[in-house]
Amino acid sequence: MPVRDVLRYPHPVLKRVARELHPGGADAAETLRVAADLRDTMHAHPGCVGLAAPQLDELVRLVAVDVSEHPKAASNHGELVLVNPVVAASEGGEVAREGCLSIPALTANVRRATWVRVEALAPDGEPAHVEAEGFEARCLLHEIDHLDGILFLDRVDSLATDVFRRQRYR
């Protein structure tokens, strides 16, 4: 599948709510196509640990996360591709720096849960769930936010003190 262009803020699609998919039925081909594009595009950007379908101009509820190469990953489930993910439970809270391919010039301090349980479907339509902590939990929450038109800048406490120009993109 092709590596796709990643939409950049202020593209209006990034602020819209994505629709659910039916991967085992009517949306099977679309689900597999978008899932493959997400994986290929994510892996084409060094240091990228997650991507959501709206970032590829696809308004569907599909995310990919892979923290397996990241040194901050306390939990690591390898490459995850989740359809219609929902945060079923979360605990804790921690402020840490986040960035995003859709806002490449900035990073920000964002408070996120430190543990999550996410219920979803696999691209083939089978039920899937993941329990993640630390950095992997943060990445899942960041990507799921994209499905609801929420960007990491929407989650900062203070635009004056918690947003920073990116020094370099890893």
CSV table of C-alpha atoms in Angstrom, one decimal:
chain,number,residue,atom,x,y,z
A,1,MET,CA,0.0,0.0,0.0
A,2,PRO,CA,1.2,3.6,-0.5
A,3,VAL,CA,2.8,5.9,1.9
A,4,ARG,CA,0.3,8.8,2.3
A,5,ASP,CA,0.6,12.5,2.9
A,6,VAL,CA,-0.2,13.4,6.5
A,7,LEU,CA,-2.6,16.3,6.9
A,8,ARG,CA,-1.3,19.3,8.8
A,9,TYR,CA,-3.2,21.6,11.1
A,10,PRO,CA,-5.3,23.7,10.4
A,11,HIS,CA,-6.8,21.2,7.9
A,12,PRO,CA,-10.5,21.0,8.8
A,13,VAL,CA,-10.6,17.2,8.7
A,14,LEU,CA,-8.4,17.1,11.7
A,15,LYS,CA,-11.1,18.7,13.8
A,16,ARG,CA,-14.0,16.4,12.7
A,17,VAL,CA,-15.4,13.3,14.3
A,18,ALA,CA,-14.7,10.1,12.4
A,19,ARG,CA,-17.4,7.5,11.6
A,20,GLU,CA,-17.4,3.9,12.9
A,21,LEU,CA,-16.4,1.1,10.6
A,22,HIS,CA,-17.9,-2.4,10.1
A,23,PRO,CA,-14.7,-4.3,9.3
A,24,GLY,CA,-16.2,-7.7,9.0
A,25,GLY,CA,-19.0,-6.5,6.7
A,26,ALA,CA,-19.8,-3.6,4.5
A,27,ASP,CA,-16.5,-1.8,5.3
A,28,ALA,CA,-14.1,-4.8,5.0
A,29,ALA,CA,-12.2,-3.6,2.0
A,30,GLU,CA,-12.0,0.0,3.2
A,31,THR,CA,-10.8,-1.1,6.6
A,32,LEU,CA,-8.0,-3.3,5.2
A,33,ARG,CA,-6.9,-0.5,2.7
A,34,VAL,CA,-6.8,2.2,5.4
A,35,ALA,CA,-5.1,-0.1,7.9
A,36,ALA,CA,-2.3,-0.9,5.4
A,37,ASP,CA,-1.9,2.8,4.5
A,38,LEU,CA,-1.7,3.7,8.2
A,39,ARG,CA,1.0,1.1,8.9
A,40,ASP,CA,3.1,2.0,5.8
A,41,THR,CA,2.8,5.8,6.4
A,42,MET,CA,3.6,5.4,10.2
A,43,HIS,CA,6.7,3.3,9.4
A,44,ALA,CA,7.9,5.8,6.7
A,45,HIS,CA,8.3,8.5,9.3
A,46,PRO,CA,11.3,7.8,11.6
A,47,GLY,CA,10.4,8.1,15.3
A,48,CYS,CA,6.6,8.0,14.6
A,49,VAL,CA,4.8,5.8,17.1
A,50,GLY,CA,1.2,6.3,16.1
A,51,LEU,CA,-1.1,7.5,13.4
A,52,ALA,CA,-4.9,7.9,13.1
A,53,ALA,CA,-7.0,7.6,9.9
A,54,PRO,CA,-8.2,11.2,9.9
A,55,GLN,CA,-4.5,12.3,9.6
A,56,LEU,CA,-4.6,10.6,6.2
A,57,ASP,CA,-7.8,12.3,5.2
A,58,GLU,CA,-9.9,9.2,6.0
A,59,LEU,CA,-12.7,10.1,8.4
A,60,VAL,CA,-13.0,6.5,9.9
A,61,ARG,CA,-12.3,5.2,13.4
A,62,LEU,CA,-9.0,3.4,12.8
A,63,VAL,CA,-5.6,3.9,14.5
A,64,ALA,CA,-2.2,2.3,14.4
A,65,VAL,CA,0.3,2.4,17.2
A,66,ASP,CA,3.8,0.8,17.5
A,67,VAL,CA,6.1,1.8,20.4
A,68,SER,CA,8.3,-1.2,20.1
A,69,GLU,CA,11.4,0.9,19.0
A,70,HIS,CA,10.8,3.7,21.6
A,71,PRO,CA,13.0,3.8,24.7
A,72,LYS,CA,10.1,5.3,26.9
A,73,ALA,CA,7.8,2.3,26.3
A,74,ALA,CA,7.1,0.5,29.6
A,75,SER,CA,4.5,-1.7,28.0
A,76,ASN,CA,4.8,-2.8,24.4
A,77,HIS,CA,2.2,-4.8,22.4
A,78,GLY,CA,4.1,-4.4,19.1
A,79,GLU,CA,2.2,-3.0,16.2
A,80,LEU,CA,-1.4,-2.4,17.0
A,81,VAL,CA,-4.1,-1.6,14.4
A,82,LEU,CA,-7.4,-0.9,16.1
A,83,VAL,CA,-10.8,-0.3,14.6
A,84,ASN,CA,-13.4,1.7,16.5
A,85,PRO,CA,-11.2,1.9,19.7
A,86,VAL,CA,-12.9,2.9,22.9
A,87,VAL,CA,-11.2,3.7,26.2
A,88,ALA,CA,-13.0,1.2,28.5
A,89,ALA,CA,-11.0,2.1,31.6
A,90,SER,CA,-8.2,4.4,32.7
A,91,GLU,CA,-6.2,5.2,35.8
A,92,GLY,CA,-3.5,7.6,37.0
A,93,GLY,CA,-2.3,10.7,35.5
A,94,GLU,CA,1.0,12.2,34.3
A,95,VAL,CA,2.1,15.2,32.4
A,96,ALA,CA,4.6,14.5,29.6
A,97,ARG,CA,5.7,16.0,26.3
A,98,GLU,CA,3.8,15.1,23.1
A,99,GLY,CA,4.3,15.8,19.5
A,100,CYS,CA,2.3,15.0,16.3
A,101,LEU,CA,3.0,14.6,12.6
A,102,SER,CA,0.0,16.9,12.0
A,103,ILE,CA,1.6,19.7,14.0
A,104,PRO,CA,5.3,19.1,13.3
A,105,ALA,CA,6.7,22.4,14.6
A,106,LEU,CA,5.4,22.1,18.2
A,107,THR,CA,5.4,19.9,21.2
A,108,ALA,CA,3.5,20.4,24.4
A,109,ASN,CA,3.1,19.1,28.0
A,110,VAL,CA,-0.1,17.1,28.1
A,111,ARG,CA,-1.8,15.3,31.1
A,112,ARG,CA,-2.8,11.7,30.2
A,113,ALA,CA,-3.8,8.6,32.1
A,114,THR,CA,-0.9,6.3,32.9
A,115,TRP,CA,-2.9,3.0,32.3
A,116,VAL,CA,-5.7,2.3,29.9
A,117,ARG,CA,-7.8,-0.6,28.7
A,118,VAL,CA,-8.9,-0.2,25.1
A,119,GLU,CA,-11.7,-2.2,23.5
A,120,ALA,CA,-11.7,-2.4,19.7
A,121,LEU,CA,-12.0,-4.6,16.7
A,122,ALA,CA,-9.1,-6.0,14.7
A,123,PRO,CA,-9.0,-5.1,11.0
A,124,ASP,CA,-10.6,-8.5,10.2
A,125,GLY,CA,-13.5,-7.7,12.5
A,126,GLU,CA,-12.5,-9.9,15.5
A,127,PRO,CA,-12.8,-8.4,19.0
A,128,ALA,CA,-9.6,-7.0,20.4
A,129,HIS,CA,-8.5,-5.4,23.6
A,130,VAL,CA,-5.3,-4.0,25.0
A,131,GLU,CA,-4.1,-3.0,28.4
A,132,ALA,CA,-1.3,-0.5,28.2
A,133,GLU,CA,0.7,1.7,30.6
A,134,GLY,CA,3.0,4.6,30.4
A,135,PHE,CA,4.1,5.8,27.0
A,136,GLU,CA,2.1,3.2,25.1
A,137,ALA,CA,-1.1,4.3,27.0
A,138,ARG,CA,-0.3,7.9,26.1
A,139,CYS,CA,0.1,7.0,22.4
A,140,LEU,CA,-3.2,5.1,22.3
A,141,LEU,CA,-5.0,8.1,24.0
A,142,HIS,CA,-3.4,10.6,21.6
A,143,GLU,CA,-4.4,8.6,18.5
A,144,ILE,CA,-8.0,7.9,19.8
A,145,ASP,CA,-8.3,11.7,20.4
A,146,HIS,CA,-7.7,12.2,16.7
A,147,LEU,CA,-10.9,10.1,15.9
A,148,ASP,CA,-12.9,12.7,17.8
A,149,GLY,CA,-11.2,15.8,16.3
A,150,ILE,CA,-9.1,16.5,19.4
A,151,LEU,CA,-5.5,17.5,18.9
A,152,PHE,CA,-2.9,17.4,21.6
A,153,LEU,CA,-2.9,21.2,21.8
A,154,ASP,CA,-6.5,21.0,22.9
A,155,ARG,CA,-5.4,19.2,26.0
A,156,VAL,CA,-2.7,21.6,27.3
A,157,ASP,CA,-3.3,23.5,30.5
A,158,SER,CA,-1.6,26.7,29.3
A,159,LEU,CA,-0.8,27.7,25.7
A,160,ALA,CA,1.6,30.2,27.2
A,161,THR,CA,3.7,27.8,29.3
A,162,ASP,CA,3.1,24.3,28.1
A,163,VAL,CA,3.7,24.6,24.3
A,164,PHE,CA,7.2,24.5,22.8
A,165,ARG,CA,8.8,24.9,19.4
A,166,ARG,CA,10.2,21.5,18.4
A,167,GLN,CA,14.0,21.5,18.5
A,168,ARG,CA,14.2,18.5,16.1
A,169,TYR,CA,12.0,15.8,14.9
A,170,ARG,CA,13.3,12.4,16.0
